[in-house]
Amino acid sequence: RRRGIPEAILAEGKTPAEVAALATTALDTTGRALVTRADEATAAAVASAVGDVGPDATVERDDRIGTVVAHAADFELPSLDAAVAVVAAGTADAPVAGEAAVVAREIGATVDRIDDVGVANLDRIVDQADRVREADAVVVAAGREGALPTVVAGLVDAPVIALPVSTGYGVGGEGVAALEGALQSCSVLTTVNVDAGFVAGAQAGLIARAVDAARAE
Amino acid sequence: RRRGIPEAILAEGKTPAEVAALATTALDTTGRALVTRADEATAAAVASAVGDVGPDATVERDDRIGTVVAHAADFELPSLDAAVAVVAAGTADAPVAGEAAVVAREIGATVDRIDDVGVANLDRIVDQADRVREADAVVVAAGREGALPTVVAGLVDAPVIALPVSTGYGVGGEGVAALEGALQSCSVLTTVNVDAGFVAGAQAGLIARAVDAARAE
Amino acid sequence: RRRGIPEAILAEGKTPAEVAALATTALDTTGRALVTRADEATAAAVASAVGDVGPDATVERDDRIGTVVAHAADFELPSLDAAVAVVAAGTADAPVAGEAAVVAREIGATVDRIDDVGVANLDRIVDQADRVREADAVVVAAGREGALPTVVAGLVDAPVIALPVSTGYGVGGEGVAALEGALQSCSVLTTVNVDAGFVAGAQAGLIARAVDAARAE
Amino acid sequence: RRRGIPEAILAEGKTPAEVAALATTALDTTGRALVTRADEATAAAVASAVGDVGPDATVERDDRIGTVVAHAADFELPSLDAAVAVVAAGTADAPVAGEAAVVAREIGATVDRIDDVGVANLDRIVDQADRVREADAVVVAAGREGALPTVVAGLVDAPVIALPVSTGYGVGGEGVAALEGALQSCSVLTTVNVDAGFVAGAQAGLIARAVDAARAE
Amino acid sequence: RRRGIPEAILAEGKTPAEVAALATTALDTTGRALVTRADEATAAAVASAVGDVGPDATVERDDRIGTVVAHAADFELPSLDAAVAVVAAGTADAPVAGEAAVVAREIGATVDRIDDVGVANLDRIVDQADRVREADAVVVAAGREGALPTVVAGLVDAPVIALPVSTGYGVGGEGVAALEGALQSCSVLTTVNVDAGFVAGAQAGLIARAVDAARAE
Amino acid sequence: RRRGIPEAILAEGKTPAEVAALATTALDTTGRALVTRADEATAAAVASAVGDVGPDATVERDDRIGTVVAHAADFELPSLDAAVAVVAAGTADAPVAGEAAVVAREIGATVDRIDDVGVANLDRIVDQADRVREADAVVVAAGREGALPTVVAGLVDAPVIALPVSTGYGVGGEGVAALEGALQSCSVLTTVNVDAGFVAGAQAGLIARAVDAARAE
Amino acid sequence: RRRGIPEAILAEGKTPAEVAALATTALDTTGRALVTRADEATAAAVASAVGDVGPDATVERDDRIGTVVAHAADFELPSLDAAVAVVAAGTADAPVAGEAAVVAREIGATVDRIDDVGVANLDRIVDQADRVREADAVVVAAGREGALPTVVAGLVDAPVIALPVSTGYGVGGEGVAALEGALQSCSVLTTVNVDAGFVAGAQAGLIARAVDAARAE
Amino acid sequence: RRRGIPEAILAEGKTPAEVAALATTALDTTGRALVTRADEATAAAVASAVGDVGPDATVERDDRIGTVVAHAADFELPSLDAAVAVVAAGTADAPVAGEAAVVAREIGATVDRIDDVGVANLDRIVDQADRVREADAVVVAAGREGALPTVVAGLVDAPVIALPVSTGYGVGGEGVAALEGALQSCSVLTTVNVDAGFVAGAQAGLIARAVDAARAE
Ligand SMILES: Nc1ncnc2c1ncn2[C@@H]1O[C@H](COP(=O)(O)O)[C@@H](O)[C@H]1O
Ligand SMILES: Nc1ncnc2c1ncn2[C@@H]1O[C@H](COP(=O)(O)O)[C@@H](O)[C@H]1O
Ligand SMILES: Nc1ncnc2c1ncn2[C@@H]1O[C@H](COP(=O)(O)O)[C@@H](O)[C@H]1O
Ligand SMILES: Nc1ncnc2c1ncn2[C@@H]1O[C@H](COP(=O)(O)O)[C@@H](O)[C@H]1O
Ligand SMILES: [Mg+2]
Ligand SMILES: [Mg+2]
Ligand SMILES: [Mg+2]
Ligand SMILES: [Mg+2]
Ligand SMILES: [Mg+2]
Ligand SMILES: [Mg+2]
Ligand SMILES: [Mg+2]
Ligand SMILES: [Mg+2]
């Protein structure tokens, strides 16, 4: 019972060979593999192992984000009639937001990325509000003081998921202030742990699945 | 733009008179008032103030939960074609779960309460799994080690929202271990802060609204 | 060398009699006394002691804020040609903001209070931006996730001082998330400790004094 | 008075040469040496030093776990009539669980390893419950939210020792949530510190010794 | 499956009437009830309710410890052929140690209490070492710096369970230093949370049950 | 609306090429670029990229501080009629103080650096008091116990900004005690986060701008 | 072996009757009793119990400090040829400093109290430096940012003991910043826990005893 | 006013060349230099620089401890008639204890090192008690649970200074439990920060100086 969430392999703490082995197994058994937090060596090892196994499998690497997605030749990506917006405050938040976007897309949602709309310059997010309102679920990635999820949840009707990012130094740094800000938000929203892009994207995808199923009824 | 979430007044840190005044204003302007974390004196003050304003308004107090809900005579509770399950691990978790249930119900969801299914006795939650699977969104309230949300999210397809409860003494007590357990969960779920029943219920209600709207399309 | 800051007596941890004695001494020696964080009994004791000492002294109590200000008959409040804005996010932030306002006013600044402009409803603060821009220094009081100081510092040119307020329960509650948010802010601002209205108001007053002196050159 | 617990040398913070010297001394004086948390260089140094000292000594390295066990030719491993189960939630928990298993085995217990039974997939642990019930003492290794020890202690009669593992990132990561979960458990169990496989295995071994002695009476 | 551990009702956070109701139910269904952390009003309510239900039931209150134990007329306390020592460092540690002792006794162990043997005066614990060595499992209660469990585990062969006590003020106070000391101990031992006498006593009782069963084989 | 604060690029977490690209863009669009926390490779990459773009641009590197400042040929540094003092306790505090000084200077203030006046030797700061009193705003950098900002704020009339520095090991190390000391100061001052030289210098610059504007009226 | 330190009874967590009993026992067996942290009821109970036992015993209560000292008629206070200075930063620090002074005096040292010399007004402590230099050991009590011990240790040759006091609110409050400041001090000094006047005074007394014995050689 | 404490240069965070320069300056101006926490490269640089300056200077390196001591040819080490004992629990505690010993010796005390007397094996410290009792001041270095300082202070009359050592992993690791244990000790003692061997040795040296001066009177 995986709820449509792809089998994901967290590369950290494993050797490239171990990750490649786990990925090919996932590919064989589920038609798909998703590797997260891979460095370049690991991503290369996965890509090569997948190529060896079946030349018809497709592999997509994003080295900035650290993800590798492999699909068997006959794998059919689900296509949900539901949209997820992934909003990011600053450049440093983009990779974590990207991980969320990949997962939501793999679950089948239409994903819209909206970057660089931090609250120190309010016009930017206000200008994008209508675009965010198109989505059935919204992920908002922000580090440091993490004010953006609160502001977005004040602008849209859809459920908002905060995704705190491990930026910032000193007290409250490494995403701690951003996480606590989500927990204390004056707006209604739920949160995941610092840098947990996979979880945020998956939860948004689960909401998209529920909406898609309801639309199909 | 309140997203269908009732105007809620957090009673803590306010005098009974202040809360009563805010509640009657909310009742006047929105047809409804929801007071949370009220002690008995505050609840009584609200009930009496509401009675004074309009004899046709209805008032519902739950002193164990600390909520007061008032509806104007002509207020029509929205009725969503969507269900929320509110699951609680132990007796001590029931009031916080109750706050979530009240909010979800006020947003218009059908709410199903499932109590006393803590993981120290696995059969209980396994026996209730099919009932939980009926819901479009699930809130899981648990204190102390907070293992229940992880277990429930492994059993159902719908989005799960952890609601950590401030039980437990010593290190990790007052809900801290339960919150950290939600943030570290091996299952996909999002969380709210310790005891934030209002937020958990409101987020579940927002998902129910999205599903209801999709069903209506 | 008190920098124009009134001699302030922190009432917490002292008996009403002790505070009253310290206040009358301050009144005698400096022509003024400022008591902070006084409960009603202490405020009453101070008011009565001041009345006994000299019937011409004026006393101003604000029991919600917990401050008592006494001026000797011949005390002349400095009048600076400089303004301080004191902005507060929600009702719960008002008393702490009020403490800051009293101090800034006693230093001689013109004080403008702007309340109830929390970021969950962006229009409110945007609508007040021009008013805030009139000030030479800005204090921004906010609890819970404390996003308002970051937003205000993105809207004005004057120096902004964050004043975190001890609201919010659970992890990051009691003003901790708000303080960490100020320390992590993406905008340029400095901060004081949680609930330190006295310090925020005094620092804003020092800036107003510097500006006033420069205007007078 | 070592209670049958092997003299253990913690390799961290020592040079390979220092560890090798300590190990040969232990081998000489007690007939046995147990090195923990050794990297490959250290393990090699120990193996080689032991070989030099006495060609009849046996050496067993497990480089994934980081342990080296050496026995003098005439060393007789105690054989207790008592069993210890070592249960692990996920792959990342296996090395720490392995350290516990080595120690329990060196104390003389029969050790049964049960891997990959994390609670996100309940069937796995439920299916293994009878096997765990064979043991006289149970060690349960789990990281992240650490729910497994609580679930296991609800399924068996023997004493359960939680062994939190330093997995997980963000707040509550590095085993902190797992340790706090053990301290807050709704089931009866005791715990050791994060990654303290040696201590968990030794305590389980002490219980096995007590049971073995009782069986022998 | 309660492993011989009495059904325990944690009185904190429940009204006297609620606790009394839970206790009479436990008495009815299991022949026994154990209430922990009861204040005097709650203990009285329980005693009276038990008396009402069946005049033949026995009730034992210890108001210093906060426990109430009720046995149905026909309840037969198990009698294990195994002993538990409960050692306490100072007077302030006695009530928490007492909770552990009550639980171990209810499980059926012979319990030996050894008080006032804190390490600031080493002779005391050294003088009692032989007595502690009689036990099959040892609980050691200590607050402040919590050095006693480490010292005791260096003196005996049986498994030792540390029971940190919430004494001490300032940094590391309220039992935190004692708990961390147990987690960092140079001796082999496991620990429970601060003040968790119930858990420590129950775990010691489970070991006693295992030893008793082995003796009976 | 940048309040006269230079566009600053935080080099940490970016490649030399990325930083160089951002710097040349800033130089092109605003006539100036300020890079902070750059290592030597990054500083060199920026210097070389700026040289390539326009040979008339000036570049100033301070490798100890980690800053690079580039001005377009036609960039005119604002020249405020206002002074900022940057005071540092010890040698280890100098680089962070230097970052503050660079920013204040770029905003246009006259900057006076006063080093090596830690409180363990009181004469030093007392001897420099008159020099500090010349400034319109004062930044005080100090690590470890961070006592210097409190002492300086007791000696001068101008607003003081504490700049805690990440020195010190053990509990309260890495600048935590210094930050908490600023938050708890008995003198009136505001603070920035640990090592946030940029923010402290920018806030001092904003005060200098306000004073300069008032002088110009 | 009590090192000349009076038998001290910490009143917190004991009933007045219990403390009175312990005090009369100490008086009987050692000729002296010292009760710390007693509230008025406890102090009265002790005074009355001592009076009952022997009318010739002397009792000295200091209700602000919370200490009660009783001497048997024939008890002879040791008189050391050595002095202890007890320095306090502000009024709020006086009671804790007083506890230290009582203990040092009971050990036999000549005690000099120097109050109200906080560093926000440097002249005060500088003016008293020669007086502090008379002492053989120095206790320095300070709360909030706790800068005074560092400054004093820079002014005198004798060993300095920091005594952090639980003043201050918000982050670093309740004496935490003061304790961390002592641990991070740039001057040489040792520290006790927050509010541990007894320990600071006793350690100063032990140094005085050593100096006295050396003088007597 | 350096109180006889040698000018010490903390090598961490400085280049070998910088440390060497500071050391030669100290040697020139005070006849002595003490470098702490130096790695091998730094120690070599210092030794070589000192050799260059004056061939008659003596240099003593201890690379395990990380200290370098240089004396000018005509430097005369003070010789106090007073002794300091430096006691260490385990091998990992020896280097930090060594740093304390070097400083105490440089101040002029006779230093006695007593190693490997951890409390898990009580006989060892009890056997050495008389030797420790010879000292006028005692430093006790211990990591992990840090029980040794409490035990030693129960055995001797002289003032005891706890020196927590940064050993131990998991919660309370890196010396935190040891420091908190010192702060919570049931015996009278004062403490320094984790690994602060320099401070502990210097404070013991100051006590030795006081005793020596008293002996000379
Ligand atoms: N129990 C609660 N927990 C968290 N947030 C709440 C709660 N009750 C109300 N709120 C939120 O807090 C806002 C009101 O805060 P206040 O203005 O202080 O009454 C409401 O608009 C709700 O969004
Ligand atoms: N509410 C407050 N928060 C922080 N500091 C304060 C406050 N009120 C007074 N103070 C400062 O604390 C000093 C007085 O402390 P005390 O001697 O304890 O009354 C005053 O000189 C003020 O600088
Ligand atoms: N003093 C105690 N400390 C920790 N756990 C306890 C204590 N007393 C009872 N328990 C456990 O908590 C469970 C009951 O919790 P509750 O349902 O809240 O009464 C019991 O089954 C016990 O396992
Ligand atoms: N105010 C105090 N702070 C810290 N320790 C104290 C204090 N008063 C007494 N003590 C110590 O605590 C021991 C007594 O603790 P107790 O047995 O709980 O009364 C005494 O022997 C003293 O060493
Ligand atoms: Mg951000
Ligand atoms: Mg639970
Ligand atoms: Mg707010
Ligand atoms: Mg796990
Ligand atoms: Mg103790
Ligand atoms: Mg400093
Ligand atoms: Mg102070
Ligand atoms: Mg130790």
CSV table of N, CA and C in Angstrom, one decimal, chain A residues 97-129:
chain,number,residue,atom,x,y,z
A,97,ALA,N,12.5,22.8,-2.8
A,97,ALA,CA,11.2,22.9,-3.5
A,97,ALA,C,11.2,22.0,-4.7
A,98,GLY,N,12.3,21.9,-5.4
A,98,GLY,CA,12.4,21.0,-6.5
A,98,GLY,C,12.1,19.5,-6.2
A,99,GLU,N,12.6,19.1,-5.0
A,99,GLU,CA,12.4,17.7,-4.6
A,99,GLU,C,10.9,17.5,-4.4
A,100,ALA,N,10.2,18.5,-3.8
A,100,ALA,CA,8.8,18.4,-3.6
A,100,ALA,C,8.1,18.3,-5.0
A,101,ALA,N,8.5,19.1,-5.9
A,101,ALA,CA,7.9,19.2,-7.2
A,101,ALA,C,8.0,17.8,-7.9
A,102,VAL,N,9.2,17.2,-7.9
A,102,VAL,CA,9.4,15.9,-8.5
A,102,VAL,C,8.4,14.9,-8.0
A,103,VAL,N,8.3,14.8,-6.7
A,103,VAL,CA,7.4,13.8,-6.1
A,103,VAL,C,6.0,14.0,-6.5
A,104,ALA,N,5.5,15.3,-6.4
A,104,ALA,CA,4.1,15.5,-6.7
A,104,ALA,C,3.9,15.2,-8.2
A,105,ARG,N,4.8,15.5,-9.0
A,105,ARG,CA,4.7,15.2,-10.5
A,105,ARG,C,4.6,13.7,-10.7
A,106,GLU,N,5.5,12.9,-10.0
A,106,GLU,CA,5.5,11.5,-10.1
A,106,GLU,C,4.2,10.8,-9.6
A,107,ILE,N,3.5,11.5,-8.6
A,107,ILE,CA,2.3,11.0,-8.2
A,107,ILE,C,1.2,11.3,-9.2
A,108,GLY,N,1.5,12.2,-10.1
A,108,GLY,CA,0.6,12.5,-11.2
A,108,GLY,C,0.0,13.8,-11.3
A,109,ALA,N,0.3,14.7,-10.3
A,109,ALA,CA,-0.3,16.0,-10.3
A,109,ALA,C,0.4,16.9,-11.4
A,110,THR,N,-0.4,17.9,-11.9
A,110,THR,CA,0.2,19.0,-12.7
A,110,THR,C,0.9,19.9,-11.7
A,111,VAL,N,2.2,20.2,-11.9
A,111,VAL,CA,2.9,21.0,-10.9
A,111,VAL,C,3.3,22.3,-11.5
A,112,ASP,N,3.0,23.4,-10.7
A,112,ASP,CA,3.4,24.7,-11.1
A,112,ASP,C,4.5,25.3,-10.2
A,113,ARG,N,5.7,25.6,-10.7
A,113,ARG,CA,6.7,26.2,-9.8
A,113,ARG,C,6.7,27.7,-9.8
A,114,ILE,N,6.7,28.3,-8.7
A,114,ILE,CA,6.7,29.8,-8.6
A,114,ILE,C,7.8,30.2,-7.6
A,115,ASP,N,8.9,30.8,-8.2
A,115,ASP,CA,10.1,31.0,-7.4
A,115,ASP,C,10.3,32.5,-7.1
A,116,ASP,N,11.2,32.7,-6.1
A,116,ASP,CA,11.7,34.0,-5.8
A,116,ASP,C,10.7,35.0,-5.4
A,117,VAL,N,9.8,34.6,-4.5
A,117,VAL,CA,8.7,35.5,-4.1
A,117,VAL,C,8.7,35.7,-2.6
A,118,GLY,N,9.9,35.9,-2.0
A,118,GLY,CA,10.1,36.1,-0.6
A,118,GLY,C,9.4,37.4,-0.1
A,119,VAL,N,9.1,37.4,1.2
A,119,VAL,CA,8.2,38.5,1.7
A,119,VAL,C,9.0,39.8,1.9
A,120,ALA,N,10.3,39.8,1.9
A,120,ALA,CA,11.0,41.1,2.0
A,120,ALA,C,10.6,42.0,0.9
A,121,ASN,N,10.0,41.5,-0.2
A,121,ASN,CA,9.5,42.3,-1.3
A,121,ASN,C,8.1,41.8,-1.6
A,122,LEU,N,7.2,42.4,-0.9
A,122,LEU,CA,5.8,41.9,-0.9
A,122,LEU,C,5.1,41.8,-2.3
A,123,ASP,N,5.5,42.8,-3.1
A,123,ASP,CA,4.8,42.8,-4.5
A,123,ASP,C,4.9,41.5,-5.2
A,124,ARG,N,6.0,40.8,-5.1
A,124,ARG,CA,6.2,39.6,-5.8
A,124,ARG,C,5.2,38.6,-5.6
A,125,ILE,N,4.9,38.3,-4.3
A,125,ILE,CA,4.0,37.2,-4.0
A,125,ILE,C,2.5,37.7,-4.3
A,126,VAL,N,2.3,38.9,-4.0
A,126,VAL,CA,0.9,39.5,-4.3
A,126,VAL,C,0.6,39.4,-5.8
A,127,ASP,N,1.7,39.7,-6.6
A,127,ASP,CA,1.5,39.6,-8.0
A,127,ASP,C,1.2,38.2,-8.5
A,128,GLN,N,1.7,37.2,-7.8
A,128,GLN,CA,1.5,35.8,-8.2
A,128,GLN,C,0.3,35.1,-7.6
A,129,ALA,N,-0.4,35.8,-6.7
A,129,ALA,CA,-1.5,35.2,-5.9
A,129,ALA,C,-2.5,34.5,-6.8
